[in-house]
């Protein structure tokens, strides 16, 4: 069932394409040696190049190029061995050079694809049109002084990847799933931290609407949307606005808009008539970027396992599609799970991580990177279950004590005497007492009320503080009652 929005005159389809700016993880900037750390003192990470001093020569940062290539490979995309940097000319206070260096006509990465998963379990492939490298601009600060604006150039010259999708998405959900998946892939690759609240990743959302079966209509671009949720809201708000324009006999004009988060609507920022003429031309300070195919092969060989492949591997290990999905959402979660599962039953490990551990993280508002129980300790707990030192039920109690005290599971079991009792004479003694105390129920059982068996098991377990070996308790009771 494809997604449509019902207008006054019938259903409308939504068409979405995203242009995502992703800040490259690298110690220094795209063309200078200045640092890139977030949150530094304003203007403390600015070289003469980033400040646009005349006569400075940019030199390309090899690591930024490697990151773009890795990202291209992760997006199953064409790597262009020859690419070029152009100058995009415009004036703005946060752009001291008077132009941005960007790959315009010849990007480093060409066509690729991203597979998304939707809530109904279906999968869809979204085309990538291109990825190019460019410089970020500085930042204007308007809230520091009543009459003055300040400029912070720390971000000036930081490497960005602009990742442009094909107009392949057809609903707010697909647009959100695409952005989330792209972010996941970049984080797995280690090429962008994906921190959208810090501005490391932001999306320009292109939206148009059409009658089902029609060709594309004019689109509008909603600039700088900074969360998955806001992308979904912006798509829906902008689509509804356009439907109203078309249905009232008007025509959607191509323009750049902004999403007003508080009011949930988009507002016009500039129309196509105000569109800049950027006077692009090849940057004369930079030679074309030519890549050695052997170097690209090396980068490919050293690529980490990506989320789709990891998910498939977990399913092949016997995990459910759901467990495989949630365990691979974050690379750190997958790493934790793998340490727990190493040499153990993967399904048992998955149950404990997605069950007890996730619940504890939620409850304690902790992150998997700072877990209240280490993967090593959780693994040891599973060993105690596997070798029948404790039952699964007691293991949950031990886990709670681990959360509180940070102690190792074996030490907890020893010091608190939680070891499972496998001695049948001890179990027989406990069972005999229980049966003697419930002679009436024993009589009922023997008269045919067989479901009382569970009651006896429960009573014996209770008498033994949950430490009786369940199989033995069953066996003993069957013998005594039989
Ligand atoms: P331009 O060169 O003008 O920036 P592009 O063809 O590069 O235009 O497209 C920019 C973005 O707009 C891409 O993400 C693309 O998927 C998206 N896009 C293009 N046409 C449409 C449309 N009719 N509706 C929605 N999105 C579109
Ligand atoms: Mg564009």
Short mmCIF file of C-alpha atoms and ligand atoms in Angstrom, two decimals:
data_model
loop_
_atom_site.label_atom_id
_atom_site.label_comp_id
_atom_site.label_asym_id
_atom_site.label_seq_id
_atom_site.Cartn_x
_atom_site.Cartn_y
_atom_site.Cartn_z
CA UNK A 1 0.00 0.00 0.00
CA UNK A 2 1.62 3.22 -1.08
CA UNK A 3 1.38 6.34 1.04
CA UNK A 4 -0.86 9.17 -0.13
CA UNK A 5 -2.30 12.30 1.43
CA UNK A 6 -6.01 12.80 0.85
CA UNK A 7 -6.68 16.31 -0.45
CA UNK A 8 -10.04 17.99 -1.10
CA UNK A 9 -9.88 16.83 -4.73
CA UNK A 10 -8.41 13.35 -4.28
CA UNK A 11 -5.21 11.57 -3.24
CA UNK A 12 -1.70 13.02 -3.65
CA UNK A 13 1.63 11.26 -3.70
CA UNK A 14 4.66 12.78 -1.94
CA UNK A 15 8.11 12.87 -3.57
CA UNK A 16 11.19 13.49 -1.41
CA UNK A 17 14.92 13.81 -2.09
CA UNK A 18 17.48 14.66 0.61
CA UNK A 19 20.73 16.60 0.48
CA UNK A 20 22.59 15.72 3.69
CA UNK A 21 25.60 17.64 4.97
CA UNK A 22 27.79 15.40 7.10
CA UNK A 23 30.84 16.72 8.93
CA UNK A 24 33.85 14.52 8.24
CA UNK A 25 35.61 13.01 11.26
CA UNK A 26 39.21 14.17 10.96
CA UNK A 27 41.60 15.91 13.32
CA UNK A 28 42.19 18.84 10.97
CA UNK A 29 40.29 20.80 8.33
CA UNK A 30 39.84 20.10 4.61
CA UNK A 31 42.59 22.49 3.43
CA UNK A 32 44.37 23.57 6.62
CA UNK A 33 46.02 22.08 9.71
CA UNK A 34 43.67 23.80 12.19
CA UNK A 35 41.84 21.54 14.65
CA UNK A 36 38.17 20.60 14.34
CA UNK A 37 37.13 19.68 17.92
CA UNK A 38 33.57 20.65 18.85
CA UNK A 39 32.94 23.18 21.62
CA UNK A 40 36.35 24.90 21.59
CA UNK A 41 36.76 28.55 22.59
CA UNK A 42 35.51 30.72 19.64
CA UNK A 43 38.19 31.51 17.04
CA UNK A 44 40.76 29.29 18.73
CA UNK A 45 40.95 26.82 15.81
CA UNK A 46 41.52 29.12 12.85
CA UNK A 47 44.46 29.14 10.46
CA UNK A 48 45.24 31.97 8.00
CA UNK A 49 43.62 29.84 5.30
CA UNK A 50 40.35 29.50 7.28
CA UNK A 51 40.39 33.25 7.94
CA UNK A 52 40.67 33.92 4.19
CA UNK A 53 43.96 35.82 4.33
CA UNK A 54 45.14 36.80 0.86
CA UNK A 55 47.88 34.73 -0.68
CA UNK A 56 47.34 31.60 1.41
CA UNK A 57 47.45 28.30 -0.44
CA UNK A 58 45.03 25.48 0.44
CA UNK A 59 46.49 21.96 0.62
CA UNK A 60 44.11 18.99 0.54
CA UNK A 61 43.93 16.83 3.69
CA UNK A 62 44.51 13.19 2.71
CA UNK A 63 42.47 11.84 5.64
CA UNK A 64 39.38 13.83 4.57
CA UNK A 65 39.68 12.34 1.09
CA UNK A 66 40.03 8.84 2.57
CA UNK A 67 36.89 9.44 4.67
CA UNK A 68 34.91 10.49 1.58
CA UNK A 69 36.12 7.38 -0.29
CA UNK A 70 35.22 5.12 2.65
CA UNK A 71 31.78 6.69 2.77
CA UNK A 72 31.33 6.21 -0.97
CA UNK A 73 32.31 2.56 -0.64
CA UNK A 74 29.89 2.15 2.27
CA UNK A 75 27.14 3.58 0.06
CA UNK A 76 28.03 1.00 -2.63
CA UNK A 77 28.85 3.93 -4.88
CA UNK A 78 31.06 4.67 -7.85
CA UNK A 79 34.40 6.18 -6.73
CA UNK A 80 35.59 8.77 -9.24
CA UNK A 81 39.37 8.53 -9.55
CA UNK A 82 39.41 12.02 -11.05
CA UNK A 83 37.50 14.83 -9.36
CA UNK A 84 37.88 18.58 -9.05
CA UNK A 85 37.30 21.49 -6.67
CA UNK A 86 35.39 24.55 -7.80
CA UNK A 87 34.85 27.93 -6.19
CA UNK A 88 31.28 28.81 -5.26
CA UNK A 89 31.34 32.61 -4.97
CA UNK A 90 29.13 34.54 -2.55
CA UNK A 91 29.48 37.16 0.13
CA UNK A 92 28.62 36.52 3.73
CA UNK A 93 30.17 37.65 6.99
CA UNK A 94 30.95 34.09 8.05
CA UNK A 95 32.75 33.37 4.76
CA UNK A 96 35.95 35.43 4.81
CA UNK A 97 37.33 33.93 1.58
CA UNK A 98 34.33 35.25 -0.36
CA UNK A 99 33.86 31.80 -1.83
CA UNK A 100 33.38 28.23 -0.68
CA UNK A 101 35.60 25.52 -2.16
CA UNK A 102 33.26 22.72 -3.23
CA UNK A 103 33.15 19.91 -5.76
CA UNK A 104 30.45 21.02 -8.15
CA UNK A 105 30.77 19.56 -11.63
CA UNK A 106 33.06 16.64 -10.75
CA UNK A 107 32.32 15.02 -7.37
CA UNK A 108 34.57 12.38 -5.80
CA UNK A 109 31.69 9.88 -5.45
CA UNK A 110 29.00 9.08 -8.02
CA UNK A 111 25.90 6.89 -7.96
CA UNK A 112 25.24 4.52 -5.08
CA UNK A 113 22.39 3.23 -2.91
CA UNK A 114 21.07 2.84 0.63
CA UNK A 115 18.61 0.16 1.71
CA UNK A 116 15.98 1.24 4.23
CA UNK A 117 13.66 -0.86 6.38
CA UNK A 118 10.09 0.29 7.04
CA UNK A 119 7.86 -0.39 10.03
CA UNK A 120 5.86 -3.04 8.13
CA UNK A 121 9.13 -4.97 7.66
CA UNK A 122 9.43 -4.18 3.94
CA UNK A 123 12.71 -2.94 2.48
CA UNK A 124 13.35 -0.36 -0.20
CA UNK A 125 16.43 0.86 -2.03
CA UNK A 126 17.01 4.63 -2.19
CA UNK A 127 19.38 5.86 -4.90
CA UNK A 128 22.37 8.07 -4.09
CA UNK A 129 23.07 10.58 -6.88
CA UNK A 130 26.48 11.79 -5.64
CA UNK A 131 28.70 12.67 -2.71
CA UNK A 132 31.05 15.62 -2.83
CA UNK A 133 33.56 17.27 -0.51
CA UNK A 134 33.28 20.93 0.46
CA UNK A 135 34.29 23.43 3.13
CA UNK A 136 31.96 24.47 5.91
CA UNK A 137 31.48 28.20 6.65
CA UNK A 138 31.97 29.97 9.99
CA UNK A 139 29.17 30.83 12.37
CA UNK A 140 27.52 34.19 13.10
CA UNK A 141 26.52 34.76 16.73
CA UNK A 142 23.69 37.28 17.05
CA UNK A 143 22.83 36.73 20.71
CA UNK A 144 26.07 37.79 22.43
CA UNK A 145 25.69 41.58 22.33
CA UNK A 146 22.71 43.99 22.03
CA UNK A 147 23.94 45.80 18.93
CA UNK A 148 26.76 43.70 17.50
CA UNK A 149 27.04 40.32 15.79
CA UNK A 150 30.07 38.15 16.43
CA UNK A 151 31.75 35.69 14.08
CA UNK A 152 33.27 32.36 15.17
CA UNK A 153 35.52 30.91 12.47
CA UNK A 154 36.25 27.58 14.20
CA UNK A 155 33.97 25.80 11.75
CA UNK A 156 35.32 27.69 8.74
CA UNK A 157 37.08 25.22 6.47
CA UNK A 158 35.95 22.06 8.27
CA UNK A 159 35.38 19.23 5.74
CA UNK A 160 31.80 18.38 4.87
CA UNK A 161 30.43 15.62 2.71
CA UNK A 162 27.28 16.56 0.88
CA UNK A 163 25.35 13.39 0.12
CA UNK A 164 22.57 13.86 -2.44
CA UNK A 165 19.83 11.27 -2.81
CA UNK A 166 17.64 10.61 -5.83
CA UNK A 167 14.01 11.73 -5.41
CA UNK A 168 13.13 8.13 -4.46
CA UNK A 169 11.31 8.57 -1.15
CA UNK A 170 7.50 8.56 -1.10
CA UNK A 171 6.48 9.27 2.50
CA UNK A 172 7.61 11.00 5.69
CA UNK A 173 8.45 7.55 7.10
CA UNK A 174 10.73 6.72 4.15
CA UNK A 175 12.51 10.08 4.47
CA UNK A 176 13.06 9.52 8.20
CA UNK A 177 14.20 5.92 7.68
CA UNK A 178 16.65 7.06 4.99
CA UNK A 179 18.24 9.73 7.20
CA UNK A 180 18.45 7.32 10.15
CA UNK A 181 20.03 4.62 7.97
CA UNK A 182 22.51 7.03 6.41
CA UNK A 183 23.51 8.18 9.89
CA UNK A 184 23.91 4.57 11.03
CA UNK A 185 26.16 3.74 8.05
CA UNK A 186 28.37 6.81 8.59
CA UNK A 187 28.71 6.00 12.29
CA UNK A 188 29.67 2.39 11.52
CA UNK A 189 32.23 3.66 9.01
CA UNK A 190 33.55 6.20 11.50
CA UNK A 191 33.39 8.94 8.87
CA UNK A 192 30.85 11.22 10.63
CA UNK A 193 29.73 11.14 14.27
CA UNK A 194 26.12 11.80 13.25
CA UNK A 195 25.50 14.11 16.22
CA UNK A 196 22.62 16.07 14.80
CA UNK A 197 22.19 18.34 17.87
CA UNK A 198 25.79 19.47 17.48
CA UNK A 199 25.16 20.17 13.79
CA UNK A 200 27.48 17.38 12.58
CA UNK A 201 24.69 16.25 10.28
CA UNK A 202 21.88 18.33 8.77
CA UNK A 203 19.47 17.75 5.93
CA UNK A 204 18.01 19.89 3.16
CA UNK A 205 14.68 18.28 2.40
CA UNK A 206 13.32 18.56 -1.16
CA UNK A 207 9.59 17.96 -1.40
CA UNK A 208 7.04 17.89 -4.20
CA UNK A 209 3.59 16.36 -4.58
CA UNK A 210 1.84 14.80 -7.57
CA UNK A 211 -1.23 12.86 -8.59
CA UNK A 212 -0.53 9.09 -8.50
CA UNK A 213 1.00 8.01 -11.80
CA UNK A 214 2.00 11.55 -12.86
CA UNK A 215 5.51 12.85 -13.61
CA UNK A 216 7.35 15.03 -11.08
CA UNK A 217 6.06 18.51 -10.26
CA UNK A 218 7.99 21.52 -8.97
CA UNK A 219 9.78 20.95 -5.67
CA UNK A 220 10.64 23.18 -2.74
CA UNK A 221 13.70 22.78 -0.57
CA UNK A 222 13.37 22.94 3.23
CA UNK A 223 16.80 23.96 4.55
CA UNK A 224 18.82 22.73 7.52
CA UNK A 225 16.52 20.29 9.24
CA UNK A 226 18.40 18.76 12.17
CA UNK A 227 16.65 15.63 13.37
CA UNK A 228 14.97 12.53 11.95
CA UNK A 229 11.71 13.52 13.60
CA UNK A 230 11.82 17.05 12.17
CA UNK A 231 12.55 15.69 8.67
CA UNK A 232 9.39 13.59 8.88
CA UNK A 233 7.36 16.54 10.18
CA UNK A 234 8.80 18.92 7.56
CA UNK A 235 7.94 16.53 4.70
CA UNK A 236 4.36 16.23 5.84
CA UNK A 237 3.89 19.96 6.54
CA UNK A 238 5.42 21.00 3.21
CA UNK A 239 3.45 18.38 1.24
CA UNK A 240 0.18 19.58 2.81
CA UNK A 241 1.03 23.19 2.01
CA UNK A 242 1.74 22.34 -1.65
CA UNK A 243 -1.44 20.29 -1.98
CA UNK A 244 -3.42 23.29 -0.80
CA UNK A 245 -1.68 25.54 -3.33
CA UNK A 246 -2.40 23.17 -6.22
CA UNK A 247 -5.96 22.49 -5.12
CA UNK A 248 -6.81 26.17 -4.82
CA UNK A 249 -5.80 26.65 -8.46
CA UNK A 250 -2.36 28.07 -7.71
CA UNK A 251 1.06 26.90 -8.75
CA UNK A 252 3.92 25.80 -6.46
CA UNK A 253 6.95 28.01 -7.05
CA UNK A 254 10.41 26.55 -6.63
CA UNK A 255 11.86 28.14 -3.50
CA UNK A 256 13.91 27.62 -0.40
CA UNK A 257 11.95 27.34 2.83
CA UNK A 258 12.59 26.91 6.54
CA UNK A 259 10.82 24.55 8.94
CA UNK A 260 9.35 26.32 11.95
CA UNK A 261 9.60 23.60 14.57
CA UNK A 262 7.39 25.35 17.12
CA UNK A 263 4.51 25.93 14.69
CA UNK A 264 5.01 22.82 12.57
CA UNK A 265 4.90 24.74 9.28
CA UNK A 266 7.40 25.76 6.58
CA UNK A 267 8.09 29.43 5.79
CA UNK A 268 9.55 30.96 2.65
CA UNK A 269 13.21 31.98 2.91
CA UNK A 270 13.98 32.95 -0.66
CA UNK A 271 12.34 32.33 -4.04
CA UNK A 272 14.00 31.13 -7.21
CA UNK A 273 14.17 34.71 -8.52
CA UNK A 274 16.53 35.56 -5.66
CA UNK A 275 18.61 32.48 -6.46
CA UNK A 276 22.31 33.30 -6.39
CA UNK A 277 24.52 33.12 -9.40
CA UNK A 278 27.52 31.53 -7.74
CA UNK A 279 29.82 31.94 -10.76
CA UNK A 280 31.37 28.51 -10.23
CA UNK A 281 34.83 27.99 -11.73
CA UNK A 282 37.65 25.51 -11.08
CA UNK A 283 39.75 26.62 -8.10
CA UNK A 284 43.09 27.67 -9.63
CA UNK A 285 44.90 26.98 -6.34
CA UNK A 286 44.07 23.28 -6.38
CA UNK A 287 45.07 20.65 -8.93
CA UNK A 288 42.47 18.02 -9.86
CA UNK A 289 42.14 15.31 -7.20
CA UNK A 290 43.50 12.10 -8.72
CA UNK A 291 43.22 8.87 -6.72
CA UNK A 292 45.46 5.83 -7.00
CA UNK A 293 43.20 2.81 -7.65
CA UNK A 294 45.43 0.67 -5.40
CA UNK A 295 44.84 3.11 -2.52
CA UNK A 296 41.07 2.91 -3.08
CA UNK A 297 41.35 -0.90 -3.00
CA UNK A 298 43.27 -0.68 0.29
CA UNK A 299 40.53 1.48 1.80
CA UNK A 300 37.94 -0.99 0.56
CA UNK A 301 39.76 -3.95 2.10
CA UNK A 302 39.93 -2.19 5.48
CA UNK A 303 36.25 -1.20 5.59
CA UNK A 304 34.46 -2.36 8.76
CA UNK A 305 31.43 -4.64 8.62
CA UNK A 306 28.34 -2.51 7.82
CA UNK A 307 24.93 -2.70 9.51
CA UNK A 308 23.15 -4.69 6.76
CA UNK A 309 25.87 -7.33 6.65
CA UNK A 310 26.07 -7.52 10.43
CA UNK A 311 22.31 -7.91 10.68
CA UNK A 312 22.36 -10.75 8.14
CA UNK A 313 25.18 -12.46 10.04
CA UNK A 314 23.22 -12.27 13.31
CA UNK A 315 20.15 -13.79 11.64
CA UNK A 316 22.36 -16.58 10.31
CA UNK A 317 23.55 -17.14 13.93
CA UNK A 318 19.92 -17.89 14.81
CA UNK A 319 18.76 -14.51 16.16
CA UNK A 320 15.28 -13.20 15.35
CA UNK A 321 15.05 -10.42 12.74
CA UNK A 322 13.96 -8.09 15.53
CA UNK A 323 16.89 -8.88 17.83
CA UNK A 324 19.32 -8.63 14.90
CA UNK A 325 17.83 -5.22 14.05
CA UNK A 326 18.00 -3.69 17.53
CA UNK A 327 21.44 -5.13 18.29
CA UNK A 328 22.93 -3.58 15.13
CA UNK A 329 21.32 -0.12 15.38
CA UNK A 330 24.42 1.21 17.14
CA UNK A 331 27.89 -0.14 16.53
CA UNK A 332 28.59 0.02 20.30
CA UNK A 333 25.58 -2.19 21.07
CA UNK A 334 26.72 -4.75 18.52
CA UNK A 335 30.23 -4.76 20.02
CA UNK A 336 28.82 -5.32 23.52
CA UNK A 337 26.59 -8.15 22.30
CA UNK A 338 29.45 -9.84 20.46
CA UNK A 339 31.63 -9.81 23.55
CA UNK A 340 28.83 -11.42 25.56
CA UNK A 341 28.03 -13.97 22.82
CA UNK A 342 31.67 -14.93 22.17
CA UNK A 343 31.91 -18.71 22.71
CA UNK A 344 28.36 -18.86 24.15
CA UNK A 345 24.81 -19.47 22.98
CA UNK A 346 24.06 -16.39 20.81
CA UNK A 347 20.31 -16.55 21.40
CA UNK A 348 20.73 -16.61 25.17
CA UNK A 349 23.17 -13.69 24.89
CA UNK A 350 20.73 -11.74 22.67
CA UNK A 351 17.87 -12.36 25.13
CA UNK A 352 19.88 -11.02 28.04
CA UNK A 353 21.19 -7.97 26.18
CA UNK A 354 17.84 -6.96 24.64
CA UNK A 355 15.94 -7.96 27.78
CA UNK A 356 17.61 -7.40 31.17
CA UNK A 357 20.41 -5.12 30.01
CA UNK A 358 18.27 -2.80 27.84
CA UNK A 359 15.72 -2.56 30.65
CA UNK A 360 18.48 -1.64 33.10
CA UNK A 361 19.91 0.99 30.72
CA UNK A 362 16.45 2.50 30.36
CA UNK A 363 15.73 2.46 34.04
CA UNK A 364 19.13 3.92 34.98
CA UNK A 365 19.22 6.32 31.99
CA UNK A 366 22.60 4.93 31.01
CA UNK A 367 24.12 4.37 27.60
CA UNK A 368 25.64 1.15 26.24
CA UNK A 369 29.01 2.96 26.06
CA UNK A 370 28.84 3.32 29.86
CA UNK A 371 27.08 0.07 30.87
CA UNK A 372 26.22 -0.68 34.52
CA UNK A 373 27.33 -4.29 33.94
CA UNK A 374 30.34 -5.05 31.77
CA UNK A 375 30.04 -7.43 28.82
CA UNK A 376 32.61 -9.67 30.52
CA UNK A 377 30.53 -9.96 33.69
CA UNK A 378 27.31 -10.59 31.77
CA UNK A 379 29.09 -13.31 29.80
CA UNK A 380 30.25 -14.93 33.07
CA UNK A 381 26.69 -14.85 34.34
CA UNK A 382 25.56 -16.76 31.23
CA UNK A 383 28.30 -19.33 31.89
CA UNK A 384 26.86 -19.92 35.38
CA UNK A 385 23.46 -20.60 33.80
CA UNK A 386 24.94 -22.83 31.10
CA UNK A 387 26.86 -25.05 33.57
CA UNK A 388 23.81 -25.17 35.87
CA UNK A 389 25.53 -23.44 38.78
CA UNK A 390 22.41 -21.26 38.95
CA UNK A 391 18.98 -21.33 37.32
CA UNK A 392 17.82 -18.64 34.86
CA UNK A 393 15.53 -17.33 37.57
CA UNK A 394 18.25 -16.93 40.19
CA UNK A 395 20.40 -15.38 37.44
CA UNK A 396 17.96 -12.48 37.29
CA UNK A 397 18.45 -11.89 41.02
CA UNK A 398 22.21 -12.10 40.58
CA UNK A 399 21.97 -9.58 37.73
CA UNK A 400 20.15 -7.12 40.01
CA UNK A 401 22.91 -7.48 42.61
CA UNK A 402 25.50 -6.94 39.86
CA UNK A 403 23.73 -3.69 38.93
CA UNK A 404 23.78 -2.51 42.53
CA UNK A 405 27.26 -3.60 43.59
CA UNK A 406 29.27 -4.04 40.40
CA UNK A 407 30.52 -7.36 41.82
CA UNK A 408 31.40 -10.29 39.57
CA UNK A 409 28.60 -12.88 39.26
CA UNK A 410 30.62 -15.81 40.58
CA UNK A 411 31.55 -13.87 43.71
CA UNK A 412 27.90 -12.97 44.26
CA UNK A 413 26.78 -16.58 43.91
CA UNK A 414 29.50 -17.77 46.33
CA UNK A 415 29.10 -15.12 49.00
CA UNK A 416 25.32 -15.27 49.06
CA UNK A 417 25.04 -19.05 48.75
CA UNK A 418 22.95 -18.95 45.58
CA UNK A 419 24.36 -22.10 44.02
CA UNK A 420 21.80 -24.46 42.64
CA UNK A 421 21.10 -27.53 44.79
CA UNK A 422 21.61 -30.69 42.78
CA UNK A 423 21.77 -33.00 45.75
CA UNK A 424 18.61 -35.17 45.50
CA UNK A 425 18.55 -36.03 49.20
CA UNK A 426 18.31 -32.30 50.10
CA UNK A 427 15.56 -31.88 47.52
CA UNK A 428 13.77 -34.98 48.78
CA UNK A 429 13.83 -33.64 52.33
CA UNK A 430 12.34 -30.33 51.24
CA UNK A 431 9.73 -32.08 49.08
CA UNK A 432 8.71 -34.45 51.87
CA UNK A 433 8.13 -31.48 54.19
CA UNK A 434 6.03 -29.67 51.61
CA UNK A 435 3.87 -32.74 50.98
CA UNK A 436 3.41 -33.32 54.70
CA UNK A 437 2.32 -29.71 55.20
CA UNK A 438 -0.22 -29.99 52.37
CA UNK A 439 -1.71 -33.42 52.96
CA UNK A 440 -5.15 -32.20 51.77
CA UNK A 441 -3.73 -31.07 48.42
CA UNK A 442 -1.80 -34.33 48.08
CA UNK A 443 -5.05 -36.22 48.48
CA UNK A 444 -6.73 -34.03 45.84
CA UNK A 445 -3.82 -34.60 43.50
CA UNK A 446 -3.96 -38.35 43.93
CA UNK A 447 -7.73 -38.19 43.31
CA UNK A 448 -6.97 -36.79 39.85
CA UNK A 449 -6.44 -33.03 40.21
CA UNK A 450 -3.18 -33.18 38.27
CA UNK A 451 -2.71 -29.49 37.77
CA UNK A 452 -1.74 -29.25 41.46
CA UNK A 453 1.68 -30.55 40.42
CA UNK A 454 2.80 -27.03 39.55
CA UNK A 455 1.75 -25.87 43.01
CA UNK A 456 4.01 -28.47 44.65
CA UNK A 457 6.94 -27.50 42.43
CA UNK A 458 6.43 -23.86 43.42
CA UNK A 459 6.28 -24.71 47.13
CA UNK A 460 9.44 -26.81 47.02
CA UNK A 461 11.27 -24.08 45.10
CA UNK A 462 10.09 -21.55 47.67
CA UNK A 463 11.26 -23.75 50.52
CA UNK A 464 14.66 -23.97 48.85
CA UNK A 465 14.85 -20.19 48.13
CA UNK A 466 14.67 -20.89 44.40
CA UNK A 467 17.91 -22.84 44.43
CA UNK A 468 16.60 -26.34 43.67
CA UNK A 469 17.57 -27.72 40.31
CA UNK A 470 14.21 -27.55 38.48
CA UNK A 471 14.59 -30.87 36.65
CA UNK A 472 15.49 -32.67 39.88
CA UNK A 473 12.65 -31.05 41.82
CA UNK A 474 10.24 -32.32 39.18
CA UNK A 475 11.73 -35.78 39.24
CA UNK A 476 11.67 -36.07 43.02
CA UNK A 477 8.08 -34.85 43.30
CA UNK A 478 6.93 -37.23 40.61
CA UNK A 479 8.50 -40.11 42.53
CA UNK A 480 7.04 -39.08 45.91
CA UNK A 481 3.58 -38.43 44.54
CA UNK A 482 3.50 -41.34 42.10
P1 LIG B 1 19.91 20.96 -8.22
O1 LIG B 1 21.02 20.62 -9.14
O2 LIG B 1 19.04 22.04 -8.67
O3 LIG B 1 20.33 21.10 -6.79
P2 LIG B 1 19.28 18.20 -8.13
O4 LIG B 1 18.80 17.45 -9.31
O5 LIG B 1 20.70 18.02 -7.73
O6 LIG B 1 18.92 19.71 -8.28
O7 LIG B 1 18.38 17.77 -6.91
C1 LIG B 1 18.57 18.27 -5.65
C2 LIG B 1 17.76 17.43 -4.70
O8 LIG B 1 16.36 17.57 -4.99
C3 LIG B 1 18.04 15.95 -4.81
O9 LIG B 1 18.10 15.40 -3.52
C4 LIG B 1 16.85 15.40 -5.58
O10 LIG B 1 16.57 14.06 -5.19
C5 LIG B 1 15.74 16.32 -5.15
N1 LIG B 1 14.68 16.46 -6.15
C6 LIG B 1 14.82 16.72 -7.46
N2 LIG B 1 13.63 16.82 -8.06
C7 LIG B 1 12.68 16.62 -7.10
C8 LIG B 1 11.23 16.61 -7.09
N3 LIG B 1 10.51 16.85 -8.18
N4 LIG B 1 10.62 16.38 -5.92
C9 LIG B 1 11.33 16.16 -4.80
N5 LIG B 1 12.67 16.17 -4.75
C10 LIG B 1 13.35 16.39 -5.89
MG1 LIG B 2 21.62 21.02 -4.96
#
